[in-house]
mmCIF file of C-alpha atoms in Angstrom:
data_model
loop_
_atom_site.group_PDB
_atom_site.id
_atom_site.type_symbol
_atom_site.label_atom_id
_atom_site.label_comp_id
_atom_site.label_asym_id
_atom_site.label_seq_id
_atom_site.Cartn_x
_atom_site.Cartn_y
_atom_site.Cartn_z
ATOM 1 C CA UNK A 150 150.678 51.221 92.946
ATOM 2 C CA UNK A 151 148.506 49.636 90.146
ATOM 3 C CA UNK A 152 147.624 51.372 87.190
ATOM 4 C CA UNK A 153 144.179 51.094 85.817
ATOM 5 C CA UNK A 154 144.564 49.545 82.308
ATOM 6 C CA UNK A 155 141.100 49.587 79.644
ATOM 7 C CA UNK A 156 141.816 47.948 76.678
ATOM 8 C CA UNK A 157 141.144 49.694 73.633
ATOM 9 C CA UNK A 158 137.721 47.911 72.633
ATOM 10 C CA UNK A 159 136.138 48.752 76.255
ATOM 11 C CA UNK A 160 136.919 52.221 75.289
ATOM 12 C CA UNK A 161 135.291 52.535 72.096
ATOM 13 C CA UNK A 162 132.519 50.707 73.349
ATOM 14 C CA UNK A 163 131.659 53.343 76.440
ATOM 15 C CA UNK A 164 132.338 56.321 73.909
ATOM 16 C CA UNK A 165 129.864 54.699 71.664
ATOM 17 C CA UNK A 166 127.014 54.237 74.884
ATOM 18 C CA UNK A 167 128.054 58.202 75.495
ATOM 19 C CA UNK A 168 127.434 59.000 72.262
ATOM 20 C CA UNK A 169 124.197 57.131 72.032
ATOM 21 C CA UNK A 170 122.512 57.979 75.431
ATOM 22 C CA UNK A 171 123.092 61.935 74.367
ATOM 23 C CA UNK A 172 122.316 61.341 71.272
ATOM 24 C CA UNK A 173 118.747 59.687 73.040
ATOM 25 C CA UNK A 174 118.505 63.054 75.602
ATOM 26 C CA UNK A 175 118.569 65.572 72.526
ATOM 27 C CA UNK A 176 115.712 63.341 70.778
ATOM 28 C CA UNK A 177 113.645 63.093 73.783
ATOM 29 C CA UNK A 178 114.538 67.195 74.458
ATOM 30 C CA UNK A 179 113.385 68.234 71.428
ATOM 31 C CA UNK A 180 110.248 66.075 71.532
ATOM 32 C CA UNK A 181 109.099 67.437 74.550
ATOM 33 C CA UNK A 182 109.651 70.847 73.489
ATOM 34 C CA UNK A 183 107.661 70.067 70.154
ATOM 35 C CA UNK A 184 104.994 69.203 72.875
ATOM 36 C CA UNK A 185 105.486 72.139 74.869
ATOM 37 C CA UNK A 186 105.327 74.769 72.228
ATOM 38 C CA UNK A 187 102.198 73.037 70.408
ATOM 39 C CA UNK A 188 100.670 73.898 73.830
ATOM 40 C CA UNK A 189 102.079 77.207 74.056
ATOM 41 C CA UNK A 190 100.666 78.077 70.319
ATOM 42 C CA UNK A 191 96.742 76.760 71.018
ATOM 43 C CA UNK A 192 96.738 78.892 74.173
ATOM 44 C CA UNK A 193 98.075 82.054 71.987
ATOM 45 C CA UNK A 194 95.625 81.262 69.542
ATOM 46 C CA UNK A 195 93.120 81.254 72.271
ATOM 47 C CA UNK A 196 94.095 83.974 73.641
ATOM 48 C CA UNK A 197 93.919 86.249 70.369
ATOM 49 C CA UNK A 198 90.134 84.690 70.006
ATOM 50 C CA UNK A 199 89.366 85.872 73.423
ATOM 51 C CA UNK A 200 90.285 89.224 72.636
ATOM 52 C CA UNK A 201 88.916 89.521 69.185
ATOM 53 C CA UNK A 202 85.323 87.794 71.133
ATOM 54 C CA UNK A 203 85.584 91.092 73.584
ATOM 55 C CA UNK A 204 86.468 93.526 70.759
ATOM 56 C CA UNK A 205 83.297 91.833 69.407
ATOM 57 C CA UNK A 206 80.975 92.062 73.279
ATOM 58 C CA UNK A 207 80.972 88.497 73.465
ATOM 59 C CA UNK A 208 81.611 87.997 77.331
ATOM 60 C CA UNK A 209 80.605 85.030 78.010
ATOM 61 C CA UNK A 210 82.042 83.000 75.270
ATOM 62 C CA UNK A 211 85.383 84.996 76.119
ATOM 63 C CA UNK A 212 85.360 84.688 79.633
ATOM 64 C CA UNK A 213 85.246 80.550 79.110
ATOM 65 C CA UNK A 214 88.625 81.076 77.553
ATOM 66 C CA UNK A 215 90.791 83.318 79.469
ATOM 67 C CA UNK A 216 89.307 81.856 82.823
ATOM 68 C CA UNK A 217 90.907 78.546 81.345
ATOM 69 C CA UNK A 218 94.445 80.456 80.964
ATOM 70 C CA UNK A 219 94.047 82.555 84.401
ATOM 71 C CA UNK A 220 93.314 79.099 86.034
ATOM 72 C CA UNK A 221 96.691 77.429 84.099
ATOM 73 C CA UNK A 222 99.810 78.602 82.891
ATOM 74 C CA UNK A 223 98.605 81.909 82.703
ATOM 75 C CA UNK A 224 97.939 82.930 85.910
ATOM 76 C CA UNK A 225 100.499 85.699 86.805
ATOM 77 C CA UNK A 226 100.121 87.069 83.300
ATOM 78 C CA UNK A 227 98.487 91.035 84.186
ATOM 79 C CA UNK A 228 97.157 91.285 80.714
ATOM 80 C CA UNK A 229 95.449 87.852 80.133
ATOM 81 C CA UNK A 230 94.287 88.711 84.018
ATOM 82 C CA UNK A 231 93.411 92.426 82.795
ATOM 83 C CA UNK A 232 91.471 90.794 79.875
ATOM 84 C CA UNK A 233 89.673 88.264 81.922
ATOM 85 C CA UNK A 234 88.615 91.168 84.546
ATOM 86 C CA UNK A 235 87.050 93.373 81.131
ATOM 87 C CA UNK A 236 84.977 90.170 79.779
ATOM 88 C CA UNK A 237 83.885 89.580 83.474
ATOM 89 C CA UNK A 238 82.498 93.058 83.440
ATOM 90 C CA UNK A 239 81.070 92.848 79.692
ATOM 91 C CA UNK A 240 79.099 89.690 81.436
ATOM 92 C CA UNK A 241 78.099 92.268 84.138
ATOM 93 C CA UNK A 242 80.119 90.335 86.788
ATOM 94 C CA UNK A 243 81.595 93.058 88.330
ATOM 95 C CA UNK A 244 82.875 92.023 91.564
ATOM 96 C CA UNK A 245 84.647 89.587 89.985
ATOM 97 C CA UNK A 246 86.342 92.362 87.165
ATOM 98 C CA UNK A 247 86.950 94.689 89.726
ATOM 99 C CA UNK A 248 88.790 91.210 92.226
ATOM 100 C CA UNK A 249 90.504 90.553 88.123
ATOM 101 C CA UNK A 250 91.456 94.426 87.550
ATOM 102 C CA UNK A 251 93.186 94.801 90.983
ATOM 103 C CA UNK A 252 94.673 91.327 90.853
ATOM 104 C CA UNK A 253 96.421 92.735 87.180
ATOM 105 C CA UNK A 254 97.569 95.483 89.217
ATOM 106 C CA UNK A 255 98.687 94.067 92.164
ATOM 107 C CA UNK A 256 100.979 91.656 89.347
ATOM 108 C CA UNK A 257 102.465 95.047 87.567
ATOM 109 C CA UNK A 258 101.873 98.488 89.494
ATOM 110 C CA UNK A 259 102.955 100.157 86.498
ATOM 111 C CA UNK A 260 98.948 99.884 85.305
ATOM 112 C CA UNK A 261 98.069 102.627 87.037
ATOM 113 C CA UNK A 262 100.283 104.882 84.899
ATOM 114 C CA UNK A 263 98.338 103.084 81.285
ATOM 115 C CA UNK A 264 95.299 105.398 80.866
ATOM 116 C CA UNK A 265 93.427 102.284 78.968
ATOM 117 C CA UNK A 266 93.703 100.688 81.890
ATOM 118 C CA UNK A 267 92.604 102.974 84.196
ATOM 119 C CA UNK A 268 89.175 104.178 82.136
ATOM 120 C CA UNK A 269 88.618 100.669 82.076
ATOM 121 C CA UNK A 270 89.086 99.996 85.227
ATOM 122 C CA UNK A 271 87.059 103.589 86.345
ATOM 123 C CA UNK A 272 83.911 102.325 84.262
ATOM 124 C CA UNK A 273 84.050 98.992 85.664
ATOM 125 C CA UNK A 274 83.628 100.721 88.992
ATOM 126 C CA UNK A 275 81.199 103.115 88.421
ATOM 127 C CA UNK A 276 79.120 100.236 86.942
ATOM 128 C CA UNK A 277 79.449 98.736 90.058
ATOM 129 C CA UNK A 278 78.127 101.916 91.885
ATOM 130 C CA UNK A 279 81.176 102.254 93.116
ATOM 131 C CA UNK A 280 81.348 106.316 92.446
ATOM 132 C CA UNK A 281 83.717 107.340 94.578
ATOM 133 C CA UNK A 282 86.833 104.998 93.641
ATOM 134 C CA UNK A 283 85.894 105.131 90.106
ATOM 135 C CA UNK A 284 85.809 108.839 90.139
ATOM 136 C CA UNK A 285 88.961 108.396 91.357
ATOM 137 C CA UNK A 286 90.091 106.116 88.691
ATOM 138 C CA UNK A 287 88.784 108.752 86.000
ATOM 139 C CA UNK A 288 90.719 111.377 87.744
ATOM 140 C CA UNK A 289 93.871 109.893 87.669
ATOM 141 C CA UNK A 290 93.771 108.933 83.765
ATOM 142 C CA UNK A 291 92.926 112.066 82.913
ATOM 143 C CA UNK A 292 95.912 113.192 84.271
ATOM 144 C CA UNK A 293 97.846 110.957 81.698
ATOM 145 C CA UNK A 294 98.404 111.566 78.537
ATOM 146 C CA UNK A 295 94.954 109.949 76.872
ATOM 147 C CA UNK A 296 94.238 109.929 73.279
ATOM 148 C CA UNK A 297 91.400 111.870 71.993
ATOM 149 C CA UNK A 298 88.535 109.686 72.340
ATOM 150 C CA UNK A 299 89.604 107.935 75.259
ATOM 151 C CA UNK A 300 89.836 111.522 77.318
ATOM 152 C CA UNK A 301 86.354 112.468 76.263
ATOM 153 C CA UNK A 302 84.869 109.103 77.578
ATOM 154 C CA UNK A 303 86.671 109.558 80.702
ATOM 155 C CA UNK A 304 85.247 113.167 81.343
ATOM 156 C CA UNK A 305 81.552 112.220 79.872
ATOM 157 C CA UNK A 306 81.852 109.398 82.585
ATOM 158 C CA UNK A 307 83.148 111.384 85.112
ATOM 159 C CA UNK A 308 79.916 114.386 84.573
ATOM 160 C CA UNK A 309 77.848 111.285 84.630
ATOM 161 C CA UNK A 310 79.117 110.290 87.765
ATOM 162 C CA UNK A 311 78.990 113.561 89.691
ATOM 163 C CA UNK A 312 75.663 114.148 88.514
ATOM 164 C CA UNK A 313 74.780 110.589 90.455
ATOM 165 C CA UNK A 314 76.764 111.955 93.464
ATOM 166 C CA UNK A 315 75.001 115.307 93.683
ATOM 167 C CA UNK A 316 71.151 113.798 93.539
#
Protein backbone atom coordinates (compact mmCIF):
# COMPACT_ATOMS: atom_id res chain seq x y z
CA UNK A 1 0.00 0.00 0.00
CA UNK A 2 1.35 3.54 -0.85
CA UNK A 3 0.95 6.31 1.32
CA UNK A 4 0.05 9.65 -0.06
CA UNK A 5 2.96 11.99 0.86
CA UNK A 6 2.40 16.29 0.34
CA UNK A 7 5.30 18.02 1.11
CA UNK A 8 5.04 20.71 3.44
CA UNK A 9 5.10 23.76 0.88
CA UNK A 10 2.06 22.14 -1.24
CA UNK A 11 0.31 22.32 2.00
CA UNK A 12 0.70 25.77 2.93
CA UNK A 13 0.10 26.72 -0.44
CA UNK A 14 -3.67 24.99 -0.69
CA UNK A 15 -4.40 26.40 2.95
CA UNK A 16 -3.42 29.73 1.63
CA UNK A 17 -5.95 29.27 -1.84
CA UNK A 18 -8.64 28.09 1.08
CA UNK A 19 -8.09 30.90 2.90
CA UNK A 20 -8.22 33.26 -0.01
CA UNK A 21 -11.22 31.87 -2.06
CA UNK A 22 -13.38 32.25 1.45
CA UNK A 23 -11.94 35.06 2.17
CA UNK A 24 -13.29 36.16 -1.77
CA UNK A 25 -17.06 34.41 -0.92
CA UNK A 26 -17.51 36.63 2.34
CA UNK A 27 -16.50 39.86 0.16
CA UNK A 28 -18.70 39.02 -2.64
CA UNK A 29 -21.59 37.90 0.27
CA UNK A 30 -21.58 40.92 1.85
CA UNK A 31 -21.60 42.96 -1.36
CA UNK A 32 -24.53 41.49 -2.58
CA UNK A 33 -26.31 41.89 0.54
CA UNK A 34 -25.23 45.70 0.60
CA UNK A 35 -27.14 45.48 -2.80
CA UNK A 36 -29.97 43.66 -1.56
CA UNK A 37 -30.81 45.71 1.45
CA UNK A 38 -30.27 49.17 -0.51
CA UNK A 39 -33.21 47.66 -2.48
CA UNK A 40 -35.06 46.53 0.40
CA UNK A 41 -34.73 50.24 2.08
CA UNK A 42 -36.03 52.37 -1.29
CA UNK A 43 -39.03 50.02 -1.44
CA UNK A 44 -39.72 50.73 2.50
CA UNK A 45 -39.26 54.19 1.86
CA UNK A 46 -41.73 53.85 -0.88
CA UNK A 47 -43.87 52.17 0.79
CA UNK A 48 -44.18 54.70 3.87
CA UNK A 49 -44.75 57.52 0.93
CA UNK A 50 -47.55 55.50 -0.40
CA UNK A 51 -49.21 55.45 2.75
CA UNK A 52 -48.57 58.92 3.93
CA UNK A 53 -49.96 59.90 -0.17
CA UNK A 54 -53.37 57.90 0.96
CA UNK A 55 -53.47 59.38 4.49
CA UNK A 56 -53.19 62.52 2.30
CA UNK A 57 -56.26 61.22 -0.75
CA UNK A 58 -53.70 61.10 -3.24
CA UNK A 59 -54.75 57.81 -5.16
CA UNK A 60 -53.36 58.00 -8.04
CA UNK A 61 -49.91 59.07 -7.25
CA UNK A 62 -50.10 56.19 -4.51
CA UNK A 63 -51.46 53.60 -6.49
CA UNK A 64 -48.22 54.09 -9.07
CA UNK A 65 -46.22 52.97 -6.10
CA UNK A 66 -47.66 50.08 -4.37
CA UNK A 67 -48.82 48.60 -7.84
CA UNK A 68 -44.91 48.64 -8.45
CA UNK A 69 -44.38 46.53 -5.04
CA UNK A 70 -47.68 44.24 -5.57
CA UNK A 71 -46.22 43.55 -9.11
CA UNK A 72 -42.43 42.72 -7.42
CA UNK A 73 -41.19 41.51 -4.33
CA UNK A 74 -44.16 42.44 -2.67
CA UNK A 75 -46.69 40.51 -3.95
CA UNK A 76 -47.86 38.11 -1.14
CA UNK A 77 -47.49 40.95 1.33
CA UNK A 78 -51.64 41.37 2.66
CA UNK A 79 -50.93 44.84 3.84
CA UNK A 80 -48.98 46.43 0.89
CA UNK A 81 -51.95 44.33 -1.11
CA UNK A 82 -54.59 45.81 1.52
CA UNK A 83 -53.03 49.28 0.82
CA UNK A 84 -52.98 48.99 -2.88
CA UNK A 85 -56.84 47.75 -2.82
CA UNK A 86 -57.72 51.31 -0.48
CA UNK A 87 -55.78 53.72 -3.09
CA UNK A 88 -57.54 51.73 -5.93
CA UNK A 89 -60.80 52.67 -4.34
CA UNK A 90 -59.67 56.40 -3.38
CA UNK A 91 -59.10 56.45 -7.45
CA UNK A 92 -62.73 55.11 -7.62
CA UNK A 93 -61.47 51.80 -9.14
CA UNK A 94 -63.45 49.66 -7.28
CA UNK A 95 -63.49 46.41 -8.89
CA UNK A 96 -60.09 46.40 -8.77
CA UNK A 97 -60.03 47.33 -4.57
CA UNK A 98 -62.60 45.01 -3.96
CA UNK A 99 -60.23 41.94 -6.54
CA UNK A 100 -57.04 43.83 -3.99
CA UNK A 101 -59.18 43.60 -0.59
CA UNK A 102 -60.13 39.89 -1.11
CA UNK A 103 -56.76 39.00 -2.57
CA UNK A 104 -55.28 40.54 1.17
CA UNK A 105 -57.65 38.24 2.63
CA UNK A 106 -57.37 35.32 0.81
CA UNK A 107 -53.17 35.87 1.85
CA UNK A 108 -54.14 36.18 5.83
CA UNK A 109 -57.85 35.13 6.86
CA UNK A 110 -57.20 36.61 10.07
CA UNK A 111 -58.47 40.19 8.29
CA UNK A 112 -61.72 39.48 8.79
CA UNK A 113 -61.32 39.57 12.58
CA UNK A 114 -59.34 43.56 12.12
CA UNK A 115 -62.38 45.90 12.23
CA UNK A 116 -60.16 48.58 10.07
CA UNK A 117 -60.15 46.24 7.68
CA UNK A 118 -63.43 45.26 7.46
CA UNK A 119 -65.11 49.08 7.43
CA UNK A 120 -62.76 49.52 4.80
CA UNK A 121 -63.45 46.88 3.03
CA UNK A 122 -67.62 47.40 3.77
CA UNK A 123 -67.32 51.06 2.25
CA UNK A 124 -65.42 49.95 -0.62
CA UNK A 125 -68.40 47.76 -1.35
CA UNK A 126 -71.13 49.80 -0.78
CA UNK A 127 -69.38 52.31 -3.11
CA UNK A 128 -69.50 49.79 -5.50
CA UNK A 129 -73.34 49.31 -5.00
CA UNK A 130 -72.61 46.35 -3.72
CA UNK A 131 -75.24 46.71 -0.56
CA UNK A 132 -75.77 43.53 0.35
CA UNK A 133 -72.05 42.14 0.95
CA UNK A 134 -71.04 45.39 2.29
CA UNK A 135 -73.84 45.40 4.72
CA UNK A 136 -72.48 42.38 5.53
CA UNK A 137 -69.03 43.61 5.95
CA UNK A 138 -70.43 46.46 8.36
CA UNK A 139 -72.19 43.86 10.31
CA UNK A 140 -69.48 41.80 11.07
CA UNK A 141 -67.07 44.76 12.32
CA UNK A 142 -69.43 45.95 14.39
CA UNK A 143 -69.38 42.93 16.10
CA UNK A 144 -65.60 43.54 16.94
CA UNK A 145 -64.35 45.50 19.24
CA UNK A 146 -64.13 49.06 17.10
CA UNK A 147 -62.86 52.20 18.49
CA UNK A 148 -65.14 55.05 18.89
CA UNK A 149 -65.11 56.74 15.69
CA UNK A 150 -64.59 53.87 13.63
CA UNK A 151 -68.06 52.17 15.14
CA UNK A 152 -70.02 55.28 14.40
CA UNK A 153 -68.86 55.33 10.67
CA UNK A 154 -69.70 51.80 10.40
CA UNK A 155 -73.38 52.27 11.73
CA UNK A 156 -73.86 55.84 9.81
CA UNK A 157 -72.84 53.65 6.72
CA UNK A 158 -74.80 50.90 7.50
CA UNK A 159 -78.39 53.45 8.02
CA UNK A 160 -77.16 54.82 4.78
CA UNK A 161 -77.19 51.65 3.23
CA UNK A 162 -80.54 50.29 4.40
CA UNK A 163 -82.11 53.40 3.56
CA UNK A 164 -80.79 52.57 -0.28
CA UNK A 165 -82.16 49.01 0.21
CA UNK A 166 -85.62 50.01 1.39
CA UNK A 167 -86.36 52.72 -1.65
Amino acid sequence: MRKFNISNQWRSLMVYVLLISMLFILITTYRHGEKQDAGYYQESAQYEYAVKLLSEEKGEEAVKLLRQLVNGRYGDSYEVIWKYGMACAITEDYPMAIEQLLKAQEIRPALITNGLYMVQFGEVLARNKDYQNAELYLQKALELNLPDELRSGAEELLKQIQKIKKQ
